[in-house]
Tab-separated table of C-alpha atoms and ligand atoms in Angstrom:
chain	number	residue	atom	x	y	z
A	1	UNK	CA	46.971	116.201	63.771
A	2	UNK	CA	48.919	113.241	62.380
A	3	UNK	CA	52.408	112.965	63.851
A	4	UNK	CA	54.615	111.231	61.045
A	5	UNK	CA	57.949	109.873	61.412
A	6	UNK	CA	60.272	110.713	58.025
A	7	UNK	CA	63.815	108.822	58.041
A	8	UNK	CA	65.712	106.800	55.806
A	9	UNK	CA	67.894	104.215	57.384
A	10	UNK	CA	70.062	101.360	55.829
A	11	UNK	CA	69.845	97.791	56.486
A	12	UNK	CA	71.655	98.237	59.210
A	13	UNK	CA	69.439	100.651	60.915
A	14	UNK	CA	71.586	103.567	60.318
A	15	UNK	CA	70.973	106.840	59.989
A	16	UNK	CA	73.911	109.039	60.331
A	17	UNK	CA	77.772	109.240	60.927
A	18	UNK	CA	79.582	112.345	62.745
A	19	UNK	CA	76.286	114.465	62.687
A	20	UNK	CA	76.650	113.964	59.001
A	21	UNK	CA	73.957	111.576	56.364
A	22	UNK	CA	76.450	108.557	54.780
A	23	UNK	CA	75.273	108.307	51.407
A	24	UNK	CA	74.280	110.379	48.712
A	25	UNK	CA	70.760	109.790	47.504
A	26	UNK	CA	69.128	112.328	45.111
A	27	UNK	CA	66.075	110.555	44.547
A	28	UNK	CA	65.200	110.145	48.602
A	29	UNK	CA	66.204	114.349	48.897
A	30	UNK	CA	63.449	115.075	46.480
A	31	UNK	CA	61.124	112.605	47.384
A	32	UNK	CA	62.179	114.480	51.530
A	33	UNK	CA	61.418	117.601	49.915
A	34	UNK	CA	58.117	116.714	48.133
A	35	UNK	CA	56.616	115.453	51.457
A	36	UNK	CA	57.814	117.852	53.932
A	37	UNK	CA	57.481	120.794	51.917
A	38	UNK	CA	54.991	123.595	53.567
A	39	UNK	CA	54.719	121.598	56.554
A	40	UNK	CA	55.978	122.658	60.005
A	41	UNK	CA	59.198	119.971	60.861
A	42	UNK	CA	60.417	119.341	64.119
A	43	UNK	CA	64.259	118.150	64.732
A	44	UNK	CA	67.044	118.311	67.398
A	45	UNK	CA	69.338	120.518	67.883
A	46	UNK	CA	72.207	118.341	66.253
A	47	UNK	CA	69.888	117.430	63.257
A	48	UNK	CA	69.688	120.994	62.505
A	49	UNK	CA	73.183	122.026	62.787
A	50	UNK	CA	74.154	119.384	60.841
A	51	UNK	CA	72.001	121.077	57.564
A	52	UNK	CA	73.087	124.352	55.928
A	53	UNK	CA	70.543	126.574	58.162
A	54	UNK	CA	66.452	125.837	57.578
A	55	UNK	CA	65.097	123.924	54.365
A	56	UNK	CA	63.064	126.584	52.436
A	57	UNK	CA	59.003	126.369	52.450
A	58	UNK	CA	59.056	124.632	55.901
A	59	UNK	CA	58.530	125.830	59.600
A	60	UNK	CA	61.370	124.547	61.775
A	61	UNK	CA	60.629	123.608	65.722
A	62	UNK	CA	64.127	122.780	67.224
A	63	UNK	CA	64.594	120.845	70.219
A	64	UNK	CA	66.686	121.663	73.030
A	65	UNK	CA	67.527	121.965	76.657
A	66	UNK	CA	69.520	125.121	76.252
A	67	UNK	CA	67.288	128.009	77.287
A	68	UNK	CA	69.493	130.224	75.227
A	69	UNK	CA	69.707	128.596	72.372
A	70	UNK	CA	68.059	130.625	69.043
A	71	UNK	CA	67.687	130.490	65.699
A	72	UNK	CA	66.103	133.760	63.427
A	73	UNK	CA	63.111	132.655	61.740
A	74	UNK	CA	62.770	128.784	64.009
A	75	UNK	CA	60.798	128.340	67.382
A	76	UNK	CA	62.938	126.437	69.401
A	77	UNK	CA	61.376	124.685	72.443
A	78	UNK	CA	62.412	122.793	75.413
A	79	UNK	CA	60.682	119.430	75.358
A	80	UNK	CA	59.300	117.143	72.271
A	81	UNK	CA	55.128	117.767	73.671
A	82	UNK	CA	55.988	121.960	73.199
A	83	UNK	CA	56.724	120.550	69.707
A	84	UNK	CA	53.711	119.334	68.910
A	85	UNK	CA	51.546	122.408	70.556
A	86	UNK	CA	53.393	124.484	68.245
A	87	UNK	CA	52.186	122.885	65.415
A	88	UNK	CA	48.830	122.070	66.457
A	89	UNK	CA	48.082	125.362	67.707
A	90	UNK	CA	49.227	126.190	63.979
A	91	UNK	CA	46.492	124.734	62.569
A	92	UNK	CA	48.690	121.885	61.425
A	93	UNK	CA	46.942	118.691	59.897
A	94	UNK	CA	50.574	116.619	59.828
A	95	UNK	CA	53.796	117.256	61.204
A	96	UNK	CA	57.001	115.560	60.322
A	97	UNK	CA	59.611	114.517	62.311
A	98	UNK	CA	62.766	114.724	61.130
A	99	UNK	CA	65.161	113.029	63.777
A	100	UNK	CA	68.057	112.435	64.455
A	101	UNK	CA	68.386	109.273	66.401
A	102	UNK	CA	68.159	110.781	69.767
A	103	UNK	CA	64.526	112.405	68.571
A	104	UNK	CA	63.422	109.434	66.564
A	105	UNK	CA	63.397	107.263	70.003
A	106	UNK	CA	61.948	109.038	72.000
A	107	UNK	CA	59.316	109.752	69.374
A	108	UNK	CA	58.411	106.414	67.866
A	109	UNK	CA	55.815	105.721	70.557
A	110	UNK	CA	53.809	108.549	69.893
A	111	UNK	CA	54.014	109.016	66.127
A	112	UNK	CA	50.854	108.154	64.490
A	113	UNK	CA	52.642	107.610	60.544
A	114	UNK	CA	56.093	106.931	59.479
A	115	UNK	CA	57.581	107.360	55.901
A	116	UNK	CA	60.956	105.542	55.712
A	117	UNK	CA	63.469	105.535	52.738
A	118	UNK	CA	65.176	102.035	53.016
A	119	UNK	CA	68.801	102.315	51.328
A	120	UNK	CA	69.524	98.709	50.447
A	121	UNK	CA	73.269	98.428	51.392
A	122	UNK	CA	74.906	98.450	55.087
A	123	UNK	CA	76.544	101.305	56.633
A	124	UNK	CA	79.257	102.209	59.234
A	125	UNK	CA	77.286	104.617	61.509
A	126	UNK	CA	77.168	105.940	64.831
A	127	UNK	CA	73.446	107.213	64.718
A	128	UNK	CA	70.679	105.155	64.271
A	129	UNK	CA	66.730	104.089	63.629
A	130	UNK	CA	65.128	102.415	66.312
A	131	UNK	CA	63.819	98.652	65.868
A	132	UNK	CA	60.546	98.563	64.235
A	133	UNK	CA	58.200	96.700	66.073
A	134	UNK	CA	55.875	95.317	63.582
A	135	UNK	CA	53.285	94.335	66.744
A	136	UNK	CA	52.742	97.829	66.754
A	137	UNK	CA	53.586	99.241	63.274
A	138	UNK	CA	51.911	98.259	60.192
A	139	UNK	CA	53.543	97.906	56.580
A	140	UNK	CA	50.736	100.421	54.285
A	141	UNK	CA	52.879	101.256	50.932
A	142	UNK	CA	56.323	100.127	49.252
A	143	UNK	CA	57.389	101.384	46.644
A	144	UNK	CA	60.989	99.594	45.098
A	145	UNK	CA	63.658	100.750	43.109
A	146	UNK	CA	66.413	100.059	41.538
A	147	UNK	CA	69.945	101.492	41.971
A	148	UNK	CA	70.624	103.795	38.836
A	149	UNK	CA	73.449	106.282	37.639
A	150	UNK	CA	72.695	108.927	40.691
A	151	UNK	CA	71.375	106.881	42.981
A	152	UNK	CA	73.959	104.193	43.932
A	153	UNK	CA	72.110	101.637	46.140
A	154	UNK	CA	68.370	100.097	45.757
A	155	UNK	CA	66.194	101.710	47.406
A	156	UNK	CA	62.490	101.543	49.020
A	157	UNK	CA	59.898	104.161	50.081
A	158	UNK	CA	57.859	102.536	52.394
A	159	UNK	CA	54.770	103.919	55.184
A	160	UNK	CA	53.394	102.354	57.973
A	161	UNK	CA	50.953	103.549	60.046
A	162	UNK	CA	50.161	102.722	63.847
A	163	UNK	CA	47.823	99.639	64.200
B	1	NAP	N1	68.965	109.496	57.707
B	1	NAP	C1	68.054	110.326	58.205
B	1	NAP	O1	66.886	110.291	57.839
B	1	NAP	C2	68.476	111.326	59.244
B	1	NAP	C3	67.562	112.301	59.674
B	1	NAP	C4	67.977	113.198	60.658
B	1	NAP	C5	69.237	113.100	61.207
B	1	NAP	N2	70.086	112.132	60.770
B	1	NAP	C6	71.414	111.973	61.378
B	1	NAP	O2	71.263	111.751	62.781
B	1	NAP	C7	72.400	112.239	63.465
B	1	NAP	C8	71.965	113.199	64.568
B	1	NAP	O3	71.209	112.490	65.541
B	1	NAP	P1	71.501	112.648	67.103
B	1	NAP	O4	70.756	111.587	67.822
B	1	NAP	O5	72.980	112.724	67.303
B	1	NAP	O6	70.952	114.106	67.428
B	1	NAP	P2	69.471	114.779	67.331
B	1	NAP	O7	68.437	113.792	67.749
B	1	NAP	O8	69.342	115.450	66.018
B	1	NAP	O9	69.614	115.951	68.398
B	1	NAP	C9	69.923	115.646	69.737
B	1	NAP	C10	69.756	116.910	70.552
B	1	NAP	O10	68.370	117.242	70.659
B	1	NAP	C11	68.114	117.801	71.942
B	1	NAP	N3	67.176	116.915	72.645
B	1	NAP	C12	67.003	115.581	72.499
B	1	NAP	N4	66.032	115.130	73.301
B	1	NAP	C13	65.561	116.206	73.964
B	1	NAP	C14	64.547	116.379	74.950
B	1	NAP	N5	63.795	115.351	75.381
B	1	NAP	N6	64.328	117.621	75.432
B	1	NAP	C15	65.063	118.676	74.995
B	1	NAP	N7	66.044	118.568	74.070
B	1	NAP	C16	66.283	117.346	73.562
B	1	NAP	C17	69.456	117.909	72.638
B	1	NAP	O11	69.978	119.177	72.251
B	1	NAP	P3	71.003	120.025	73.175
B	1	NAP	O12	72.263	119.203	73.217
B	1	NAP	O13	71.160	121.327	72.459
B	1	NAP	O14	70.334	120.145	74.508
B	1	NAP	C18	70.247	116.798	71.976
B	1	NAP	O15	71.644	116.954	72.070
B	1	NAP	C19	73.278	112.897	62.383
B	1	NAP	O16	74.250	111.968	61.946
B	1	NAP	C20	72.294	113.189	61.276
B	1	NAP	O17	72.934	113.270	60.007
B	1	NAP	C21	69.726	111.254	59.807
């Protein structure tokens, strides 16, 4: 089972503000949806309280360490490795993880793919991307664009996959 990474960070490495996203980006939301859709995502607990409830077409896996903690319709779990049982044991052949920051770092080691949406401005942020170390993280696809009448900043889709 691949184990892919999907963020999008600014220049600045950031990712979020206030448990909130800091731009408005139509173009990465759809290309977010397109990949992640009818996969099984995985995301802390902050990540998903930030969104209104689940994404449609996709199998949540929330992190936590509160034993209580439940959501209809999610498995929640206690540690990142329960995580990735759930999915594997689901016959998954990629899973996507969805962050936040806290989730991303402790996840970048063992990811095996990462699809990240560079917004080509800087941000003021209080949640953000870990450094990527290109010693260990390879550069597969770009894809560049230009900023347009809904999308307000350049923009990049870019992979990279462990060497
Ligand atoms: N730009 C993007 O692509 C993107 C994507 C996702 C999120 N974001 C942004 O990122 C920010 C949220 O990130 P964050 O770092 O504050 O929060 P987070 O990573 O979403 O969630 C942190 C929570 O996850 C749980 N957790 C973390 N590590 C755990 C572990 N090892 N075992 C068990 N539970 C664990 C804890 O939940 P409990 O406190 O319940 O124990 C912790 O408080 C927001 O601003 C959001 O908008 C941006």
């Amino acid at each position: 089972m691949i184990k892919s990474i999907i963020a999008a960070k600014s220049n600045n490495n950031v990712i979020g503000k206030e448990n909130d996203l800091v731009w408005h980006m139509p173009a990465d939301l759809k290309f977010f949806k397109n990949t992640t859709k009818g996969h099984y995502v995985i995301m802390g607990r902050k990540t998903f309280e930030s969104m209104n409830g689940p994404l449609p077409n996709r199998t949540h896996i929330i992190i936590t360490r509160n034993p209580d903690y439940q959501v209809e319709g999610c498995f929640v779990v206690g540690d990142i490795e329960k995580a990735f049982q759930i999915a594997q044991k689901n016959q998954q052949d990629e899973v996507f993880i969805l962050g936040g920051a806290e989730i991303y770092r402790q996840t970048i080691d063992k990811a095996d793919k990462m699809y990240i949406t560079e917004i080509k401005s800087t941000f003021d942020g209080d949640a953000f991307f870990p450094e990527i170390n290109t010693n260990t993280w390879k550069e597969s696809k770009r894809e560049e664009y230009k900023a347009d009448e809904k999308n307000p900043y350049p923009y990049a889709f870019v992979e990279y996959l462990k060497r």
